[in-house]
Coordinates of N, CA, C and O in Angstrom, one line a residue:
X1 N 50.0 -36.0 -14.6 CA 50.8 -35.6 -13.5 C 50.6 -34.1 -13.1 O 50.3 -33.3 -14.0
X2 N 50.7 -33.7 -11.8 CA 50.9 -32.6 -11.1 C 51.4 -32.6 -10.0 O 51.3 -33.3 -8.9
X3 N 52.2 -31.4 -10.4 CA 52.8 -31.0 -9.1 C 54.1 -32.4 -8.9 O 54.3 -32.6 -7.7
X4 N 54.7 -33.1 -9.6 CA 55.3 -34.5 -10.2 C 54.4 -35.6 -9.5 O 55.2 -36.4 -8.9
X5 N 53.5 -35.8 -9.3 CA 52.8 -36.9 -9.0 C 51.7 -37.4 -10.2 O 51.4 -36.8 -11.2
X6 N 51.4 -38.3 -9.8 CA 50.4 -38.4 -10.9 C 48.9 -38.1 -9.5 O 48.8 -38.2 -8.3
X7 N 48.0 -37.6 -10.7 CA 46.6 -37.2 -10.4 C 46.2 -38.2 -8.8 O 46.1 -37.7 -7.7
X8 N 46.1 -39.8 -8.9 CA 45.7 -40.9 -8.2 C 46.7 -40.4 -6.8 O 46.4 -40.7 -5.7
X9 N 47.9 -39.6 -6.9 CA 48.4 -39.2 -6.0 C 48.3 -38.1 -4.6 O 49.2 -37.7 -3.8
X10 N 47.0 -37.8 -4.9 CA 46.2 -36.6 -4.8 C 45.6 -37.2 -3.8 O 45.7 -38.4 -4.1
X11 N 45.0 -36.9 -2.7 CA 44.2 -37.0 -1.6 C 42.8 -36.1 -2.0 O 41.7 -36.3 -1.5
X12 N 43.0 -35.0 -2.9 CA 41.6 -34.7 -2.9 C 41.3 -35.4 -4.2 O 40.2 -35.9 -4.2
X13 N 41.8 -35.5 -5.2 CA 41.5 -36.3 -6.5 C 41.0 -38.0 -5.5 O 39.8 -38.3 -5.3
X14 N 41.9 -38.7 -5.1 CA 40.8 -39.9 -4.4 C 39.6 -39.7 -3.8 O 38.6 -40.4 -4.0
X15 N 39.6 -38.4 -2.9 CA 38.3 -38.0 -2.2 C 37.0 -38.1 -3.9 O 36.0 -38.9 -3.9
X16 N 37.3 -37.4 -4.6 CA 36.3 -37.0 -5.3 C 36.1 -38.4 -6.6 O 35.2 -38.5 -7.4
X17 N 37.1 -39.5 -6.3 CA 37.1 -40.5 -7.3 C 35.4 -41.4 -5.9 O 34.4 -42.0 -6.1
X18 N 36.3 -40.9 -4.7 CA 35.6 -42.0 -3.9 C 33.8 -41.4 -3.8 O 32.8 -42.1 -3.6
X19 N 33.9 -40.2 -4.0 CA 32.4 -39.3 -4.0 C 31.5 -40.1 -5.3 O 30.4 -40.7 -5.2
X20 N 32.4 -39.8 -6.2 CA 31.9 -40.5 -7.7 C 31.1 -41.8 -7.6 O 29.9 -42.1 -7.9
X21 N 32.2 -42.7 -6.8 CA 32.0 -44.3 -6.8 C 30.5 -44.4 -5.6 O 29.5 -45.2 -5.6
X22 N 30.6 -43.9 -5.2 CA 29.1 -43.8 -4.0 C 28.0 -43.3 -4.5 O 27.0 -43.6 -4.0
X23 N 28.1 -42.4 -5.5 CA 26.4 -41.7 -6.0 C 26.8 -43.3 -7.0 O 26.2 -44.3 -6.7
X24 N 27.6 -43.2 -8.1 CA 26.9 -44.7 -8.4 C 26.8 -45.8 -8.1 O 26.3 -46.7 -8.9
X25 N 27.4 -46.1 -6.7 CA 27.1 -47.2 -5.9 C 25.2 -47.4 -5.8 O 24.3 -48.2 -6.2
X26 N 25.2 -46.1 -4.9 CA 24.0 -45.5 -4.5 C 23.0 -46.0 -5.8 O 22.5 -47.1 -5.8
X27 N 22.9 -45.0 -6.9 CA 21.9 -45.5 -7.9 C 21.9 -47.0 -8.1 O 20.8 -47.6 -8.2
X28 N 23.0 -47.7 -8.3 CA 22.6 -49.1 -9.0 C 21.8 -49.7 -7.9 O 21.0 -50.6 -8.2
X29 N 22.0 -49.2 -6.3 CA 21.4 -49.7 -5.2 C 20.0 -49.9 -5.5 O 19.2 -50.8 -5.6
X30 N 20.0 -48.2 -5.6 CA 18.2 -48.3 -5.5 C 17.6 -48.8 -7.1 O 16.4 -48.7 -7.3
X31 N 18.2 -49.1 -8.0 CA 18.1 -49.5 -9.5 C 17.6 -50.9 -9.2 O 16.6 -51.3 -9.7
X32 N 18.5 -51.8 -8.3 CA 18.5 -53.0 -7.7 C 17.4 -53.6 -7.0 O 17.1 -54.7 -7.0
X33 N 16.8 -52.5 -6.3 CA 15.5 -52.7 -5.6 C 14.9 -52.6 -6.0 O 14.1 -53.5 -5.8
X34 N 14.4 -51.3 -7.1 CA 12.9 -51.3 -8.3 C 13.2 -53.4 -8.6 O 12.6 -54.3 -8.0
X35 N 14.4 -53.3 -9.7 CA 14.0 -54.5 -10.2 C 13.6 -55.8 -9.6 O 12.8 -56.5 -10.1
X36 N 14.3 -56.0 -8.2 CA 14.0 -57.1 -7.5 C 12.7 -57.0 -7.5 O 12.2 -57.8 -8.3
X37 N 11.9 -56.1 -6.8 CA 10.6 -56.0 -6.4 C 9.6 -56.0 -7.7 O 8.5 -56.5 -7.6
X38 N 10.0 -55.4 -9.1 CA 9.5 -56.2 -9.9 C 9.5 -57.3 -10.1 O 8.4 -57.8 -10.0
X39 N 10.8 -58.0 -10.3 CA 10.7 -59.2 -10.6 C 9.8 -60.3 -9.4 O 9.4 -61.5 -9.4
X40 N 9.7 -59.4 -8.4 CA 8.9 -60.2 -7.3 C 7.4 -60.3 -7.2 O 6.8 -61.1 -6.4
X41 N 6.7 -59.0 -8.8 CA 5.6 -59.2 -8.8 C 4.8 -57.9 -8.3 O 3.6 -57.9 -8.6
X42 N 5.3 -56.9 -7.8 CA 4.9 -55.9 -7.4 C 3.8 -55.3 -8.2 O 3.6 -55.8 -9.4
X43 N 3.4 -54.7 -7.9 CA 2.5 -53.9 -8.8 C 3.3 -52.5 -9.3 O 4.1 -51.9 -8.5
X44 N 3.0 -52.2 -10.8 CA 3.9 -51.2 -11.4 C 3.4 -50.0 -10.9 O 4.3 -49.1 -11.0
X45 N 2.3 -49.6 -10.5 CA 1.4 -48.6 -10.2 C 2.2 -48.1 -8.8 O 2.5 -47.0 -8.4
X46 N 2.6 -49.5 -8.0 CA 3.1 -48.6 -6.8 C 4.7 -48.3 -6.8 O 5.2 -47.6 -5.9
X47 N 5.5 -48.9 -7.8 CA 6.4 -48.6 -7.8 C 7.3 -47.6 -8.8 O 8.5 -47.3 -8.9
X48 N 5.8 -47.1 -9.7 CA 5.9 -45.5 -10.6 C 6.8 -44.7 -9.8 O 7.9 -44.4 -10.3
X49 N 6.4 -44.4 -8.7 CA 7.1 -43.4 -7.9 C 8.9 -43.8 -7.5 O 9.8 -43.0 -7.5
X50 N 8.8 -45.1 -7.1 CA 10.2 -45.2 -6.9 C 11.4 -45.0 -8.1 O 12.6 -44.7 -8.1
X51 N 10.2 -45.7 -9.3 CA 10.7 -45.1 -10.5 C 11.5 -43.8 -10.8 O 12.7 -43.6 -11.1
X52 N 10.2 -42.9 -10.6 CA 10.7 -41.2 -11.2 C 12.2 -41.0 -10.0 O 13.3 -40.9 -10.4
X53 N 11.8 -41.0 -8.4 CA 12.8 -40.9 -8.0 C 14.3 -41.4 -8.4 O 15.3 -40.7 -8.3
X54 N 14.4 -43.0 -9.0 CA 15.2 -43.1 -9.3 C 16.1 -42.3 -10.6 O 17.3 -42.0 -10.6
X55 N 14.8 -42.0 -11.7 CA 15.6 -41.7 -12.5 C 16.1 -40.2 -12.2 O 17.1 -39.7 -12.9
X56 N 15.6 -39.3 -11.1 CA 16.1 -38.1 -10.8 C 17.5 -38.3 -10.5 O 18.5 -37.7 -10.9
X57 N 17.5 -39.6 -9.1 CA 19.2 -39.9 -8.6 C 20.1 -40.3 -9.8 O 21.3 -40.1 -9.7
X58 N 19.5 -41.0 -11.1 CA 20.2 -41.4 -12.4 C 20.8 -40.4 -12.7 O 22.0 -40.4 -12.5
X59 N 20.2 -39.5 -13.1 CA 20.6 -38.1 -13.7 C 21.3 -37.0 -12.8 O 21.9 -36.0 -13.3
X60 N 21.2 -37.4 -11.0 CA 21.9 -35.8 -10.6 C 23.2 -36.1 -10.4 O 24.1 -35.3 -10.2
X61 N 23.1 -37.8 -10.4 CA 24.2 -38.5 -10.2 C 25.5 -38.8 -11.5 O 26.7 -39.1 -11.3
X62 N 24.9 -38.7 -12.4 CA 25.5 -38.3 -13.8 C 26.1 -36.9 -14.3 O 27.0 -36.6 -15.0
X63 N 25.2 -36.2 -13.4 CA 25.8 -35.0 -13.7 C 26.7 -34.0 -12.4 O 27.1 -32.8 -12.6
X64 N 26.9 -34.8 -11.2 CA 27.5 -34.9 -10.3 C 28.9 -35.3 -10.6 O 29.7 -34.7 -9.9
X65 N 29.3 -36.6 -11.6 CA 30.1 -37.4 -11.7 C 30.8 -36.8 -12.7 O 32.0 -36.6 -12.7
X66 N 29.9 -36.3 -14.0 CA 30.7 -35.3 -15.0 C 31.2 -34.1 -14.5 O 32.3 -33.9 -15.1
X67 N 30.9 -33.0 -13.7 CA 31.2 -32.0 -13.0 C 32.3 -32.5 -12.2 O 33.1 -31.6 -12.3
X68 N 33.0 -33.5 -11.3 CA 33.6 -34.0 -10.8 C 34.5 -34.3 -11.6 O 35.6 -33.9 -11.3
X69 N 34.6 -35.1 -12.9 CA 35.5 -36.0 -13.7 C 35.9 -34.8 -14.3 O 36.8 -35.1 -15.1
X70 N 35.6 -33.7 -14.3 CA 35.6 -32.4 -15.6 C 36.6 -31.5 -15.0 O 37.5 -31.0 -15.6
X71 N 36.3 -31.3 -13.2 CA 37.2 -31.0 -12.3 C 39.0 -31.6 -12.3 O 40.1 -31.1 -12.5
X72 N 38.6 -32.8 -12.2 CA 39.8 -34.5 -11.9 C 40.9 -33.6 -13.1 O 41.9 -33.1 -12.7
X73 N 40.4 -33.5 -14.8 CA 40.9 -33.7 -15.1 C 41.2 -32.3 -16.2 O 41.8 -32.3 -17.3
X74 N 40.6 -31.2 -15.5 CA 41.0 -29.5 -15.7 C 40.6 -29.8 -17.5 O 40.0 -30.7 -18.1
X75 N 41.4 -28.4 -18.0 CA 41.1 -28.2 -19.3 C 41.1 -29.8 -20.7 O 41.0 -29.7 -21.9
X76 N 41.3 -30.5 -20.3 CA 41.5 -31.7 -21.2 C 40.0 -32.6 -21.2 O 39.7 -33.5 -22.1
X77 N 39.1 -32.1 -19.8 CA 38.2 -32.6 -20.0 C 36.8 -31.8 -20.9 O 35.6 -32.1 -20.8
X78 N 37.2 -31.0 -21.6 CA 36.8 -29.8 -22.4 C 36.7 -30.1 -24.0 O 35.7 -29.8 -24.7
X79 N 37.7 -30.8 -24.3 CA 38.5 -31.3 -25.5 C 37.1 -32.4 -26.2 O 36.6 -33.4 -25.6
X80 N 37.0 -32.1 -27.3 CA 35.9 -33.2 -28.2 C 37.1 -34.3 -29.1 O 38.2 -34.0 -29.7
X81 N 36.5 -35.4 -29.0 CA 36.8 -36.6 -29.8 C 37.7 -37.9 -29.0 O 37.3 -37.9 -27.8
X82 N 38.2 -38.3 -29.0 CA 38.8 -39.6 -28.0 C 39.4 -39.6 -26.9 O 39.7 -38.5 -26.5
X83 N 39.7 -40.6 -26.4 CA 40.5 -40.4 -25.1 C 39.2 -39.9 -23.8 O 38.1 -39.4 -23.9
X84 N 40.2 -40.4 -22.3 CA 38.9 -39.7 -21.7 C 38.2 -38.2 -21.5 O 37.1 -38.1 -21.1
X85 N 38.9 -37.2 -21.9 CA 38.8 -36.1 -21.7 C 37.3 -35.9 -23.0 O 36.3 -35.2 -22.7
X86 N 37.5 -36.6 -24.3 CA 36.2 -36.3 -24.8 C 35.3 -36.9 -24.8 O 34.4 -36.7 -25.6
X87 N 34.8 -38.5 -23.4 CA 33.7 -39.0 -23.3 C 33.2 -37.9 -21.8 O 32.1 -37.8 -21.4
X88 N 34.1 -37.4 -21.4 CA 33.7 -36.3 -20.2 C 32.9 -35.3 -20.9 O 31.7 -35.2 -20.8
X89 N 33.7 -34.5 -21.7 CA 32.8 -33.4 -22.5 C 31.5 -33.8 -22.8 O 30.5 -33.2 -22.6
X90 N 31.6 -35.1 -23.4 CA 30.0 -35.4 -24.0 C 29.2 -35.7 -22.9 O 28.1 -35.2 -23.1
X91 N 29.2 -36.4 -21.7 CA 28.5 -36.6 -20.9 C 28.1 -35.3 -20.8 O 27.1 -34.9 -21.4
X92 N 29.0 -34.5 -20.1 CA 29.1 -33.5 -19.3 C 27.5 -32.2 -20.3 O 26.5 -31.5 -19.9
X93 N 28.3 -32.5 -21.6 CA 26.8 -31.8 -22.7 C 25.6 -32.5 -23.0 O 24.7 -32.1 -23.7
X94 N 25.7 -33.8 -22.3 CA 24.4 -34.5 -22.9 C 23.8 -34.7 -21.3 O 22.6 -34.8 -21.4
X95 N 24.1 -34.8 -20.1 CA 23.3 -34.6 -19.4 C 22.4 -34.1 -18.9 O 21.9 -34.6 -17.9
X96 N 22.0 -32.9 -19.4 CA 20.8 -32.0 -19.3 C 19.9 -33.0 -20.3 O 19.0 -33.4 -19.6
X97 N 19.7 -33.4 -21.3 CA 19.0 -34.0 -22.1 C 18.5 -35.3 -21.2 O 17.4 -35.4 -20.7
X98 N 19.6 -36.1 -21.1 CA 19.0 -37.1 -19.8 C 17.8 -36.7 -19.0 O 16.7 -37.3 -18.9
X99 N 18.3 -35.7 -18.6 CA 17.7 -34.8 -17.0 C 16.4 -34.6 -17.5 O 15.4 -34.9 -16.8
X100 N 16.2 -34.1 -19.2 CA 14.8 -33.6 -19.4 C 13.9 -34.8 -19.9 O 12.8 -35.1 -19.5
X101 N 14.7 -35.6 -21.0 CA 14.2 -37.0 -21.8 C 13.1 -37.7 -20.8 O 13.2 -38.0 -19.6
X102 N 12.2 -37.8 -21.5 CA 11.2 -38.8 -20.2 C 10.4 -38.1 -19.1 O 9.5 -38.6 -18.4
X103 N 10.7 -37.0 -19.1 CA 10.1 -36.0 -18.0 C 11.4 -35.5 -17.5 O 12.5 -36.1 -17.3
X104 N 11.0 -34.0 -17.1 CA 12.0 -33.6 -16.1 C 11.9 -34.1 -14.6 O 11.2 -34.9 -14.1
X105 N 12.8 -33.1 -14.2 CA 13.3 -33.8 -12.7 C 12.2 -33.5 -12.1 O 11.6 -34.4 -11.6
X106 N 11.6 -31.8 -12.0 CA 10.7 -31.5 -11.4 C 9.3 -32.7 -11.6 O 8.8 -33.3 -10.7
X107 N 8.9 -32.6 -12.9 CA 8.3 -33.8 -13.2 C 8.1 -35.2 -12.1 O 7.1 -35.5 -11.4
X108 N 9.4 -35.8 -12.1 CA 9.6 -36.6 -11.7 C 9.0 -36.7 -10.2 O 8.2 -37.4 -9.6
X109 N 9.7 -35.6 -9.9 CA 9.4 -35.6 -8.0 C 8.2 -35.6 -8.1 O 7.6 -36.5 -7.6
X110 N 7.7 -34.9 -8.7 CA 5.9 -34.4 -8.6 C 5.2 -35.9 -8.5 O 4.3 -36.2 -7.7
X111 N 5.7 -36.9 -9.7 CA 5.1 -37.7 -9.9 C 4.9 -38.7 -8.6 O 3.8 -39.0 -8.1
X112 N 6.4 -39.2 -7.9 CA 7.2 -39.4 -7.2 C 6.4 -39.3 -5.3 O 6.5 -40.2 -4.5
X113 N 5.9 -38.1 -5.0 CA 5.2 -37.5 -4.3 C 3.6 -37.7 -4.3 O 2.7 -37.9 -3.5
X114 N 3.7 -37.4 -5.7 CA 2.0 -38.1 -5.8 C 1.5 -39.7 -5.2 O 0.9 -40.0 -4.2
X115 N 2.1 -40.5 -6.0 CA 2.7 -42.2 -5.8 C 2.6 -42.0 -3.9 O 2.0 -42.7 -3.1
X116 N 3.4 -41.0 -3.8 CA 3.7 -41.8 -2.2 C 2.6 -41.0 -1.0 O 2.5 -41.2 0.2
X117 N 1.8 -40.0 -1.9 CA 0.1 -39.3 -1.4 C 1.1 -38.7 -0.2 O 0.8 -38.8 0.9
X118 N 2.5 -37.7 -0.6 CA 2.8 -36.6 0.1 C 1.8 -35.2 0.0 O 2.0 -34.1 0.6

């Protein structure tokens, strides 16, 4: 609660729940289209690139949502060990690792750009 409401009571806390829900709307979208189009037979070679792109939106979108949920929920999302305030912290510290695991982002684009003969 703040301010005697609870958090959900908030017009910018919904704004930023509803921001959240759209970058991961967004990724599973385009997550949805790699796999269809595999499962359709595609060639992996042309769809490398949609690949790296995705996993860049995976990751900016992860760490968009931790920065956001870290916001939502002030100094408690700081806090290590249960509850939601310490699966925020850990995102929030392990998403650079995401970002680099596998290639980094720059990586990524580069590859991404190549694939699409920008």
């Amino acid at each position: 609660k703040t301010f005697g409401r609870p958090l959900i009571g908030h017009q910018v806390i919904r704004h930023k729940i509803a921001e959240m829900a759209r970058h991961v709307l967004a990724t599973h979208g385009l997550m949805a289209t790699i796999t269809r189009a595999l499962d359709g037979g595609a060639d992996m070679g042309r769809t490398s690139g949609q690949l790296a792109l995705a996993k860049v939106q995976a990751t900016k979108s992860l760490e968009f949502c931790a920065r956001e949920a870290s916001q939502v929920l002030g100094g408690k999302a700081y806090l290590r060990g249960g509850g939601p305030g310490g699966r925020i912290e850990r995102c929030y510290r392990e998403v650079r690792v995401f970002a680099i695991g596998g290639g980094s982002e720059e990586i990524m684009l580069e590859l991404a750009t190549r694939q699409a003969k920008l």
